[in-house]
Coordinates of C-alpha atoms in Angstrom, one line a residue:
X109 CA -18.4 28.3 -27.7
X110 CA -19.7 27.2 -31.1
X111 CA -19.1 24.5 -33.6
X112 CA -17.0 24.2 -36.7
X113 CA -18.3 22.7 -40.0
X114 CA -19.0 19.0 -40.1
X115 CA -15.8 17.0 -39.8
X116 CA -17.2 13.5 -39.9
X117 CA -16.1 11.4 -36.9
X118 CA -15.5 14.5 -34.6
X119 CA -18.6 15.5 -32.7
X120 CA -19.8 19.0 -31.8
X121 CA -19.3 19.9 -28.2
X122 CA -22.6 20.6 -26.5
X123 CA -22.5 24.2 -25.2
X124 CA -22.7 24.5 -21.4
X125 CA -26.1 25.2 -20.0
X126 CA -25.9 27.4 -17.0
X127 CA -22.2 26.4 -16.6
X128 CA -22.9 22.6 -16.9
X129 CA -22.3 19.9 -19.4
X130 CA -24.2 16.6 -19.8
X131 CA -22.9 14.0 -17.4
X132 CA -22.2 11.8 -20.4
X133 CA -19.5 14.3 -21.4
X134 CA -17.2 13.3 -18.6
X135 CA -14.2 11.0 -18.6
X136 CA -12.2 10.1 -15.5
X137 CA -8.5 10.0 -14.9
X138 CA -6.7 8.9 -11.7
X139 CA -3.5 7.7 -10.1
X140 CA -4.8 5.3 -7.5
X141 CA -5.2 8.0 -4.8
X142 CA -7.0 10.9 -6.5
X143 CA -9.4 11.1 -9.5
X144 CA -10.6 13.9 -11.8
X145 CA -13.5 14.4 -14.1
X146 CA -12.6 15.9 -17.5
X147 CA -15.3 17.2 -19.8
X148 CA -15.4 17.0 -23.6
X149 CA -14.7 20.7 -23.7
X150 CA -11.4 20.2 -21.9
X151 CA -12.4 21.5 -18.5
X152 CA -11.4 19.6 -15.3
X153 CA -14.6 20.0 -13.3
X154 CA -13.9 17.7 -10.4
X155 CA -10.8 16.9 -8.5
X156 CA -10.5 16.0 -4.8
X157 CA -7.1 16.5 -3.3
X158 CA -5.0 15.0 -1.8
X159 CA -7.2 11.9 -2.0
X160 CA -10.3 10.7 -3.9
X161 CA -12.5 11.4 -0.9
X162 CA -10.8 14.7 0.1
X163 CA -12.5 18.1 -0.3
X164 CA -12.7 19.2 -4.0
X165 CA -10.2 21.7 -5.4
X166 CA -12.2 21.7 -8.6
X167 CA -15.9 21.3 -8.1
X168 CA -17.6 23.0 -11.1
X169 CA -19.7 19.9 -11.8
X170 CA -21.6 20.8 -8.7
X171 CA -21.5 24.6 -8.8
X172 CA -20.5 26.3 -12.1
X173 CA -19.8 29.6 -10.4
X174 CA -18.3 28.6 -7.0
X175 CA -16.8 25.2 -7.6
X176 CA -13.7 26.0 -9.5
X177 CA -12.2 24.3 -12.6
X178 CA -9.2 23.9 -14.8
X179 CA -10.2 25.1 -18.3
X180 CA -8.2 24.2 -21.4
X181 CA -9.8 24.6 -24.9
X182 CA -9.4 26.3 -28.2
X183 CA -10.2 30.0 -28.3
X184 CA -12.2 29.5 -31.5
X185 CA -15.2 27.3 -32.4
X186 CA -14.3 23.6 -32.4
X187 CA -15.4 20.0 -32.5
X188 CA -13.8 17.2 -30.5
X189 CA -13.2 13.5 -30.3
X190 CA -11.9 11.6 -27.3
X191 CA -10.4 8.3 -26.4
X192 CA -8.3 6.6 -23.7
X193 CA -4.9 5.8 -25.0
X194 CA -5.0 2.0 -25.6
X195 CA -5.0 0.0 -22.3
X196 CA -4.5 3.0 -20.1
X197 CA -6.4 5.6 -18.0
X198 CA -4.7 8.4 -19.9
X199 CA -7.2 10.6 -21.8
X200 CA -6.6 12.0 -25.2
X201 CA -8.9 14.7 -26.7
X202 CA -8.6 15.9 -30.2
X203 CA -9.9 19.4 -31.0
X204 CA -10.7 20.3 -34.6
X205 CA -11.1 24.0 -35.5
X206 CA -11.2 26.0 -38.8
X207 CA -7.6 27.0 -38.1
X208 CA -6.3 23.5 -37.4
X209 CA -6.2 20.5 -35.1
X210 CA -4.7 20.2 -31.6
X211 CA -4.5 17.2 -29.3
X212 CA -4.6 17.3 -25.5
X213 CA -3.4 14.4 -23.3
X214 CA -4.6 14.4 -19.7
X215 CA -3.2 12.3 -16.9
X216 CA -2.8 12.1 -13.1
X217 CA 0.7 10.8 -13.3
X218 CA 1.9 7.8 -11.3
X219 CA 4.6 8.4 -8.7
X220 CA 8.2 7.6 -9.5
X221 CA 9.6 4.7 -7.5
X222 CA 12.9 6.4 -6.8
X223 CA 12.9 10.1 -7.7
X224 CA 11.6 12.7 -5.4
X225 CA 8.5 14.0 -7.1
X226 CA 5.2 15.7 -6.3
X227 CA 2.8 13.9 -4.1
X228 CA 0.1 14.5 -6.8
X229 CA 0.4 15.8 -10.3
X230 CA -2.0 16.6 -13.0
X231 CA -0.5 16.9 -16.5
X232 CA -2.0 18.4 -19.6
X233 CA 0.0 18.1 -22.7
X234 CA -1.1 20.0 -25.9
X235 CA 0.3 18.9 -29.2
X236 CA -0.1 20.8 -32.5
X237 CA -1.4 18.4 -35.2
X238 CA -2.2 20.7 -38.1
X239 CA -2.5 24.4 -38.6
X240 CA -2.2 26.9 -35.8
X241 CA -4.9 26.6 -33.1
X242 CA -5.2 29.4 -30.5
X243 CA -5.6 27.8 -27.1
X244 CA -6.6 29.3 -23.8
X245 CA -6.4 28.0 -20.2
X246 CA -7.5 29.1 -16.8
X247 CA -7.0 27.4 -13.4
X248 CA -9.5 28.4 -10.6
X249 CA -8.7 26.4 -7.5
X250 CA -11.2 26.3 -4.7
X251 CA -9.6 24.7 -1.7
X252 CA -11.8 22.9 0.8
X253 CA -15.0 23.0 -1.3
X254 CA -14.4 26.8 -1.7
X255 CA -14.5 27.4 2.1
X256 CA -10.9 28.5 2.4
X257 CA -9.3 31.6 1.1
X258 CA -6.9 31.1 -1.8
X259 CA -3.7 33.0 -1.9
X260 CA -1.7 33.4 -5.1
X261 CA 2.0 33.8 -5.0
X262 CA 5.1 33.2 -7.2
X263 CA 8.1 31.1 -6.4
X264 CA 11.0 31.1 -8.7
X265 CA 8.7 32.7 -11.2
X266 CA 6.2 29.9 -11.0
X267 CA 2.6 30.8 -9.9
X268 CA 1.3 29.0 -6.9
X269 CA -2.1 28.8 -5.1
X270 CA -2.0 28.1 -1.4
X271 CA -4.5 27.6 1.4
X272 CA -3.2 26.5 4.8
X273 CA -1.3 23.2 4.4
X274 CA -2.4 22.8 0.8
X275 CA -0.5 24.2 -2.2
X276 CA -0.5 23.7 -6.0
X277 CA 1.7 25.1 -8.7
X278 CA 1.2 25.8 -12.4
X279 CA 4.3 24.9 -14.3
X280 CA 3.8 25.9 -18.0
X281 CA 6.1 25.2 -20.9
X282 CA 5.4 26.6 -24.4
X283 CA 1.9 27.4 -23.1
X284 CA 2.1 31.1 -22.8
X285 CA 3.2 33.3 -19.9
X286 CA 1.0 32.5 -16.8
X287 CA -1.0 35.4 -15.5
X288 CA -2.3 35.8 -12.0
X289 CA -5.7 37.5 -12.1
X290 CA -7.8 37.8 -9.0
X291 CA -8.2 34.2 -7.8
X292 CA -7.2 32.4 -11.0
X293 CA -4.1 31.7 -13.0
X294 CA -4.5 31.8 -16.8
X295 CA -2.6 31.9 -20.1
X296 CA -2.9 31.5 -23.9
X297 CA -0.8 30.3 -26.7
X298 CA -0.8 29.2 -30.4
X299 CA -0.1 25.6 -31.4
X300 CA 2.2 24.7 -34.3
X301 CA 2.4 21.4 -36.2
X302 CA 4.7 19.1 -34.3
X303 CA 4.9 21.5 -31.3
X304 CA 4.2 20.4 -27.8
X305 CA 3.1 22.5 -24.8
X306 CA 2.7 21.3 -21.3
X307 CA 0.9 22.5 -18.2
X308 CA 1.7 20.5 -15.1
X309 CA -0.1 21.0 -11.7
X310 CA 1.8 19.5 -8.8
X311 CA -0.1 19.5 -5.5
X312 CA 1.2 19.1 -2.0
X313 CA -0.7 18.5 1.3
X314 CA 1.3 19.0 4.5
X315 CA 4.6 18.6 2.7
X316 CA 7.0 20.6 0.6
X317 CA 5.7 21.4 -2.9
X318 CA 8.3 20.2 -5.5
X319 CA 8.5 22.0 -8.8
X320 CA 9.5 19.6 -11.5
X321 CA 11.5 20.1 -14.6
X322 CA 9.8 19.6 -18.0
X323 CA 12.0 16.6 -18.8
X324 CA 10.9 15.0 -15.5
X325 CA 7.3 15.6 -16.4
X326 CA 7.6 14.2 -19.9
X327 CA 9.4 11.1 -18.6
X328 CA 6.8 10.6 -15.9
X329 CA 3.9 10.8 -18.4
X330 CA 5.6 8.1 -20.6
X331 CA 6.2 5.9 -17.5
X332 CA 2.5 6.4 -16.5
X333 CA 1.3 5.2 -19.9
X334 CA 3.7 2.2 -19.8
X335 CA 2.6 1.3 -16.2
X336 CA -1.1 1.2 -17.2
X337 CA -0.3 -0.9 -20.2
X338 CA 1.8 -3.4 -18.2
X339 CA -1.1 -3.7 -15.8
X340 CA -3.7 -4.2 -18.5
X341 CA -1.5 -6.8 -20.3
X342 CA -1.7 -9.1 -17.2
X343 CA -5.5 -9.2 -17.2
X344 CA -7.4 -12.2 -18.6
X345 CA -10.6 -11.9 -20.5
X346 CA -11.1 -12.9 -24.1
X347 CA -14.9 -13.1 -24.4
X348 CA -17.5 -11.5 -26.6
X349 CA -17.4 -8.0 -24.9
X350 CA -13.6 -7.7 -24.5
X351 CA -13.4 -4.0 -25.0
X352 CA -16.3 -3.2 -22.6
X353 CA -15.0 -5.6 -19.9
X354 CA -11.4 -4.2 -20.1
X355 CA -12.6 -0.6 -20.0
X356 CA -14.8 -1.5 -17.0
X357 CA -11.8 -3.1 -15.3
X358 CA -9.6 -0.1 -15.9
X359 CA -12.4 2.1 -14.6
X360 CA -12.6 -0.1 -11.5
X361 CA -8.9 0.2 -11.0
X362 CA -9.4 4.0 -10.8
X363 CA -11.8 3.4 -7.9
X364 CA -9.1 1.5 -5.9
X365 CA -7.7 3.6 -3.2
X366 CA -4.1 2.3 -3.3
X367 CA -3.0 3.3 0.2
X368 CA -5.6 1.0 1.8
X369 CA -6.9 -1.3 -1.0
X370 CA -10.5 -0.1 -0.6
X371 CA -12.7 0.3 -3.6
X372 CA -14.9 3.5 -3.8
X373 CA -18.4 3.3 -5.2
X374 CA -17.7 6.4 -7.4
X375 CA -15.3 9.3 -7.5
X376 CA -18.1 11.9 -7.1
X377 CA -20.7 13.1 -4.7
X378 CA -24.2 14.4 -5.1
X379 CA -24.7 14.0 -8.8
X380 CA -28.4 13.7 -9.0
X381 CA -30.6 10.6 -9.8
X382 CA -33.1 13.2 -11.1
X383 CA -32.1 16.6 -12.2
X384 CA -33.5 19.1 -9.7
X385 CA -34.4 16.4 -7.2
X386 CA -33.1 15.5 -3.7
X387 CA -31.7 12.1 -4.5
X388 CA -28.1 13.3 -4.3
X389 CA -25.6 11.1 -2.4
X390 CA -21.9 11.0 -1.6
X391 CA -20.5 7.8 -3.1
X392 CA -16.8 8.3 -2.2
X393 CA -17.0 5.4 0.3
X394 CA -16.7 1.7 0.0
X395 CA -19.9 -0.3 0.3
X396 CA -19.8 -3.8 1.8
X397 CA -22.6 -4.9 -0.6
X398 CA -20.3 -4.4 -3.6
X399 CA -17.6 -6.7 -2.1
X400 CA -18.7 -10.0 -3.6
X401 CA -18.8 -8.6 -7.2
X402 CA -15.6 -6.7 -6.6
X403 CA -13.6 -9.7 -5.3
X404 CA -15.1 -12.0 -8.0
X405 CA -14.0 -9.5 -10.8
X406 CA -10.5 -9.2 -9.3
X407 CA -10.1 -13.0 -9.0
X408 CA -11.6 -13.9 -12.3
X409 CA -9.8 -11.4 -14.4
X410 CA -6.3 -11.9 -13.0
X411 CA -6.0 -9.2 -10.3
X412 CA -4.8 -11.2 -7.3
X413 CA -2.9 -8.3 -5.7
X414 CA -6.0 -6.1 -5.8
X415 CA -8.2 -9.0 -4.5
X416 CA -5.9 -9.7 -1.6
X417 CA -5.5 -6.0 -0.6
X418 CA -9.3 -5.4 -0.9
X419 CA -10.2 -8.5 1.2
X420 CA -7.8 -7.5 4.0
X421 CA -9.0 -3.9 3.9
X422 CA -12.6 -5.2 4.3
X423 CA -11.6 -7.4 7.2
X424 CA -9.8 -4.6 9.0
X425 CA -12.6 -2.0 8.4
X426 CA -15.3 -4.4 9.5
X427 CA -13.3 -5.3 12.7
X428 CA -13.9 -1.7 13.9
X429 CA -17.6 -2.3 14.2
X430 CA -17.6 -6.1 14.9
X431 CA -19.9 -8.0 15.2
X432 CA -22.2 -5.4 13.6
X433 CA -21.4 -4.6 10.0
X434 CA -21.6 -1.0 8.8
X435 CA -23.2 -0.5 5.4
X436 CA -20.2 1.5 4.2
X437 CA -16.8 2.6 5.4
X438 CA -14.4 5.4 4.6
X439 CA -11.5 4.6 2.2
X440 CA -9.1 4.6 5.1
X441 CA -11.2 2.0 6.9
X442 CA -12.8 4.5 9.3
X443 CA -16.5 4.2 10.3
X444 CA -17.3 7.8 10.8
X445 CA -19.3 9.2 7.8
X446 CA -21.4 12.1 9.1
X447 CA -23.6 13.6 6.4
X448 CA -23.5 17.3 5.9
X449 CA -24.4 19.7 3.1
X450 CA -22.5 22.3 1.1
X451 CA -23.9 25.8 0.2
X452 CA -23.6 25.0 -3.5
X453 CA -26.4 25.0 -6.0
X454 CA -25.8 21.4 -7.2
X455 CA -25.5 20.0 -10.7
X456 CA -28.1 22.0 -12.7
X457 CA -29.8 23.2 -9.5
X458 CA -30.0 19.7 -7.9
X459 CA -29.7 20.3 -4.2
X460 CA -28.8 19.5 -1.5
X461 CA -25.1 18.9 -2.2
X462 CA -24.1 16.2 0.4
X463 CA -20.8 15.3 1.8
X464 CA -20.8 12.2 4.0
X465 CA -23.5 9.5 4.0
X466 CA -26.0 8.9 6.7
X467 CA -26.8 5.5 5.2
X468 CA -23.8 4.2 7.2
X469 CA -26.1 4.3 10.3
X470 CA -28.9 2.2 8.7
X471 CA -29.5 -1.5 9.3
X472 CA -29.1 -3.3 6.0
X473 CA -29.1 -7.0 6.6
X474 CA -28.1 -8.0 3.0
X475 CA -24.5 -6.8 3.8
X476 CA -23.9 -9.9 5.9
X477 CA -24.6 -12.2 3.0
X478 CA -22.3 -10.1 0.7
X479 CA -19.5 -10.3 3.2
X480 CA -19.8 -14.1 3.7
X481 CA -20.0 -14.6 0.0
X482 CA -16.8 -12.5 -0.4
X483 CA -15.1 -14.6 2.3
X484 CA -16.2 -17.8 0.6
X485 CA -14.7 -16.6 -2.7
X486 CA -11.5 -15.6 -1.0
X487 CA -11.2 -18.9 0.9
X488 CA -11.7 -20.8 -2.4
X489 CA -8.9 -18.8 -4.0
X490 CA -6.5 -18.7 -1.1
X491 CA -7.2 -22.1 0.3
X492 CA -7.4 -20.9 3.9
X493 CA -8.6 -18.1 6.2
X494 CA -6.7 -16.4 9.0
X495 CA -7.7 -17.8 12.4
X496 CA -8.9 -14.4 13.7
X497 CA -10.9 -13.8 10.5
X498 CA -12.4 -17.3 10.7
X499 CA -13.5 -16.6 14.3
X500 CA -15.1 -13.3 13.3
X501 CA -17.0 -14.8 10.4
X502 CA -18.4 -17.5 12.7
X503 CA -19.6 -14.8 15.0
X504 CA -21.2 -12.9 12.1
X505 CA -23.1 -16.1 11.3
X506 CA -24.3 -16.2 14.9
X507 CA -25.4 -12.6 14.7
X508 CA -27.4 -13.3 11.5
X509 CA -29.2 -16.1 13.4
X510 CA -30.5 -13.5 15.8
X511 CA -31.2 -10.6 13.5
X512 CA -32.6 -12.0 10.3
X513 CA -36.2 -11.6 11.6
X514 CA -35.7 -7.8 12.0
X515 CA -37.0 -5.3 9.3
X516 CA -34.3 -3.2 7.7
X517 CA -33.7 -0.4 5.1
X518 CA -32.6 -2.8 2.4
X519 CA -30.1 -2.7 -0.4
X520 CA -31.6 0.6 -1.8
X521 CA -31.2 2.4 1.5
X522 CA -34.7 3.7 1.6
X523 CA -35.5 6.6 3.9
X524 CA -38.9 5.3 4.8
X525 CA -39.7 2.9 7.6
X526 CA -37.8 -0.4 7.7
X527 CA -39.5 -3.4 6.1
X528 CA -38.9 -7.1 5.7
X529 CA -37.2 -6.8 2.3
X530 CA -37.1 -10.1 0.3
X531 CA -33.5 -9.5 -0.9
X532 CA -32.3 -8.8 2.6
X533 CA -33.8 -12.2 3.7
X534 CA -32.3 -14.0 0.7
X535 CA -28.8 -12.6 1.6
X536 CA -29.2 -13.6 5.2
X537 CA -29.9 -17.1 3.8
X538 CA -26.7 -16.8 1.7
X539 CA -24.7 -15.7 4.8
X540 CA -25.7 -18.8 6.7
X541 CA -25.3 -21.1 3.7
X542 CA -21.7 -19.8 3.1
X543 CA -21.0 -20.2 6.8
X544 CA -22.2 -23.8 6.6
X545 CA -20.0 -24.5 3.6
X546 CA -17.0 -22.8 5.2
X547 CA -17.4 -24.8 8.3
X548 CA -17.7 -28.0 6.2
X549 CA -14.3 -27.4 4.8
X550 CA -13.0 -26.4 8.2
X551 CA -12.3 -22.8 7.2
X552 CA -14.2 -21.4 10.2
X553 CA -15.2 -22.9 13.6
X554 CA -18.2 -25.2 13.3
X555 CA -19.5 -25.4 16.9
X556 CA -22.7 -23.6 16.0
X557 CA -23.2 -25.4 12.7
X558 CA -26.6 -26.9 13.7
X559 CA -27.9 -23.5 14.6
X560 CA -26.9 -22.0 11.3
X561 CA -28.5 -24.9 9.4
X562 CA -31.7 -24.5 11.4
X563 CA -31.9 -20.7 10.9
X564 CA -31.1 -21.1 7.2
X565 CA -34.2 -23.3 6.8
X566 CA -36.3 -20.8 8.9
X567 CA -35.3 -18.0 6.5
X568 CA -36.2 -20.1 3.5
X569 CA -39.6 -20.8 4.9
X570 CA -40.2 -17.1 5.6
X571 CA -39.2 -16.2 2.1
X572 CA -41.3 -18.9 0.4
X573 CA -44.4 -18.3 2.5
X574 CA -44.4 -14.5 3.0
X575 CA -42.4 -12.9 0.2
X576 CA -44.3 -14.4 -2.7
X577 CA -47.1 -13.0 -4.8
X578 CA -50.0 -15.5 -4.7
X579 CA -51.3 -14.0 -7.9
X580 CA -48.1 -14.1 -9.9
X581 CA -46.2 -16.8 -8.0
X582 CA -43.1 -14.6 -8.1
X583 CA -40.9 -13.1 -5.4
X584 CA -41.9 -9.6 -4.4
X585 CA -40.1 -6.6 -2.9
X586 CA -41.1 -7.2 0.7
X587 CA -43.2 -9.5 2.9
X588 CA -46.9 -9.0 2.2
X589 CA -46.3 -6.7 -0.7
X590 CA -47.2 -6.9 -4.4
X591 CA -44.4 -4.5 -5.4
X592 CA -41.4 -5.8 -7.5
X593 CA -37.7 -5.4 -6.8
X594 CA -35.0 -6.1 -9.3
X595 CA -32.6 -6.6 -6.4
X596 CA -34.3 -10.0 -5.8
X597 CA -32.4 -11.2 -8.8
X598 CA -29.2 -10.8 -6.7
X599 CA -30.5 -13.6 -4.4
X600 CA -30.6 -15.8 -7.4
X601 CA -27.1 -14.7 -8.7
X602 CA -25.5 -15.3 -5.3
X603 CA -27.0 -18.7 -4.9
X604 CA -30.2 -18.5 -2.9
X605 CA -31.7 -22.0 -3.4
X606 CA -35.4 -21.1 -3.8
X607 CA -38.2 -22.3 -5.9
X608 CA -36.9 -22.5 -9.5
X609 CA -40.4 -21.8 -11.0
X610 CA -40.8 -18.8 -8.7
X611 CA -37.4 -17.4 -9.7
X612 CA -38.3 -17.9 -13.4
X613 CA -41.6 -16.0 -12.8
X614 CA -39.7 -13.3 -11.0
X615 CA -37.3 -12.8 -13.9
X616 CA -40.3 -12.7 -16.2
X617 CA -42.1 -10.2 -14.0
X618 CA -39.1 -7.9 -13.7
X619 CA -38.7 -8.0 -17.5
X620 CA -42.3 -7.2 -18.1
X621 CA -43.0 -4.6 -15.4
X622 CA -39.7 -2.9 -14.5
X623 CA -38.0 -3.1 -17.8
X624 CA -38.4 -0.4 -20.5
X625 CA -36.2 -1.4 -23.5
X626 CA -32.8 -2.1 -22.1
X627 CA -33.6 -0.1 -18.9
X628 CA -34.7 -1.7 -15.7
X629 CA -36.1 0.3 -12.7
X630 CA -34.9 -0.7 -9.3
X631 CA -38.4 -1.3 -7.8
X632 CA -42.0 -0.3 -7.7
X633 CA -43.6 1.4 -4.7
X634 CA -42.5 4.2 -2.4
X635 CA -39.2 4.7 -0.6
X636 CA -39.6 7.8 1.6
X637 CA -38.1 10.3 -0.9
X638 CA -39.8 12.7 -3.3
X639 CA -39.3 12.8 -7.0
X640 CA -38.5 10.2 -9.7
X641 CA -35.2 8.7 -10.6
X642 CA -33.5 7.1 -13.6
X643 CA -33.2 3.4 -14.5
X644 CA -30.5 1.8 -12.4
X645 CA -27.9 0.3 -14.8
X646 CA -26.7 -2.5 -12.5
X647 CA -30.3 -3.9 -12.5
X648 CA -30.2 -4.2 -16.3
X649 CA -27.0 -6.2 -16.2
X650 CA -28.4 -8.4 -13.4
X651 CA -31.4 -9.2 -15.6
X652 CA -29.1 -10.1 -18.5
X653 CA -27.1 -12.4 -16.2
X654 CA -30.2 -13.9 -14.8
X655 CA -31.5 -14.7 -18.3
X656 CA -28.2 -16.5 -19.0
X657 CA -28.4 -18.5 -15.8
X658 CA -31.9 -19.7 -16.7
X659 CA -31.1 -20.9 -20.2
X660 CA -32.4 -17.8 -22.1
X661 CA -29.1 -17.2 -23.8
X662 CA -30.3 -15.4 -26.9
X663 CA -32.3 -12.9 -24.8
X664 CA -29.3 -12.4 -22.5
X665 CA -27.0 -11.7 -25.4
X666 CA -29.5 -9.3 -27.1
X667 CA -29.9 -7.3 -23.8
X668 CA -26.2 -7.3 -23.2
X669 CA -25.4 -5.9 -26.6
X670 CA -27.9 -3.1 -26.0
X671 CA -26.4 -2.3 -22.6
X672 CA -22.9 -2.2 -23.9
X673 CA -24.0 0.4 -26.4
X674 CA -25.2 2.7 -23.6
X675 CA -21.7 3.6 -22.4
X676 CA -20.5 7.1 -23.2
X677 CA -17.9 7.8 -25.9
X678 CA -15.0 6.5 -23.7
X679 CA -16.8 3.4 -22.3
X680 CA -17.9 4.7 -18.9
X681 CA -21.2 4.3 -17.1
X682 CA -22.9 6.4 -14.4
X683 CA -25.2 5.0 -11.8
X684 CA -28.4 5.6 -13.8
X685 CA -29.7 6.6 -17.2
X686 CA -32.8 8.6 -18.1
X687 CA -34.7 6.2 -20.4
X688 CA -36.5 9.1 -22.2
X689 CA -33.3 11.0 -23.1
X690 CA -30.4 8.7 -22.6
X691 CA -28.8 11.2 -20.2
X692 CA -26.5 9.9 -17.5
X693 CA -27.7 10.4 -13.9
X694 CA -26.1 9.8 -10.5
X695 CA -22.5 9.5 -9.6
X696 CA -19.8 8.4 -12.0
X697 CA -18.0 6.4 -13.0
X698 CA -20.2 4.0 -11.0
X699 CA -18.3 1.0 -9.8
X700 CA -21.4 -1.2 -9.4
X701 CA -22.5 -0.5 -13.0
X702 CA -19.1 -1.7 -14.2
X703 CA -18.9 -4.6 -11.8
X704 CA -22.4 -5.8 -13.0
X705 CA -21.2 -5.5 -16.6
X706 CA -18.2 -7.7 -15.9
X707 CA -20.2 -10.3 -14.0
X708 CA -22.9 -10.5 -16.7
X709 CA -20.4 -10.7 -19.5
X710 CA -18.6 -13.6 -17.8
X711 CA -21.8 -15.4 -17.0
X712 CA -23.1 -15.1 -20.6
X713 CA -19.8 -16.3 -22.0
X714 CA -19.8 -19.3 -19.7
X715 CA -23.4 -20.1 -20.7
X716 CA -22.4 -19.9 -24.3
X717 CA -19.5 -22.2 -23.8
X718 CA -21.6 -24.7 -22.0
X719 CA -24.2 -24.6 -24.7
X720 CA -21.7 -25.5 -27.5
X721 CA -20.0 -28.3 -25.5

């Protein structure tokens, strides 16, 4: 594909390199159960069905040849511009060509409450704006990550692709006569001003595949837009970064797995932290460590239903492994997350391509602090805790008393030998501090209160004597180390009551040694893996929030303004960014990046309001 002459606000589409586009070029759409990545060139390159964590039907983002995609683009050179329709997760892409302009609207539609409709449905509406634009499309499904044979058939004249208990159909109106060629379904057509074509892809898993009428599809798309707008209208945030916060909240909503209430870390797997490297992980799970930020965002921005559902999913999932906390759980609450690899080349040759995540088997002690902080936030909002939950939280506090002295793999899930990570110790302190406060308000049994208080003091002594750099008087990455770790800022943000001067020195050291412009590295020192990585975006937002908490408001605002400008053209963030190129790295959209943005924005707003009172 090429580019058309300069058209001002419309940007040229970067040609694919080896079948791949820059990760910045992806937007996400979803329906609360599944989610898809849509590239600027109109190709759906990732879609797991029937659920967000199911095997991919389209996986071209991880293998341009074998992954499969849903291509839809002009058949002539073009430029494009994208946006989400206001207050929705419905994507609109405008293609400008020498022959005219066409507009594509993409959505995973929301289910009707009454009518019998497909279990999942991807809609792609093409509208002619000006001129006559030749459009082409091709659907290449690859069921089960391409491991299952696809069979193409026609039913009532409608082409269908099937594999075992899975089936999808391609219902096309005014989009050309669909052709079945080999293992793909394709077509072409010409737009006209005011004309509207539609390609709908209903999908069924272990159920009958329902073929919709066009009028049903049109009505469902309109209801989908209206439903998103109603949801957004109920949210409450009026601060300095309103647009960025609301887009982050809408992105977070796409990570909510509606059947259970779980919140996924991202919708993708194995997008690399370094192109060509091995740091490629499956993030289609729910991490306990994200829980406090998640619940705080839901509660503070007017999402009580999501907060309630998420908290109870977390309680049910953690009950399966009680009293031990697993680092992550499946979206259905299951604990089994065996790590395996696919025979795919990976994004731009970044292998291995992993499904599943072996980090679930690691010991990461910080998760106990995150869970107790989450319970504390929920108890404050709800006023009480269920008796069984209260008992289990008390037992978790007892467990922390006996395990906080153990080395662990830490928040960054290193694949080197366990250590006494400072942030892990701080979060163990937070776990016991929250237990003490919950007991004080009679929210959990207090029969071991004295033990919790004693262990809390022992942890503080360990941190203040063994996790400090004598030279810089700041907190370090692990006991006896001189390395730095931006995650130590989390201890401060979650309320670790340490030495104020040391925390100030830590914020300064992180800013001087781990920060490069707006970018902040996770840590210094080795982690058991080869190759470099990008700057972890959440760390940058944590630094901005820490600056606000310590009275450095102007610096916090300046950093936050820079970070907001790092989003892609539709306001999304990945896990990391390459500071040298600005390229997105890692899985996307990354829930923790968006959660950290929300938390930092609210903290800076609060600091500003306090300063002017």
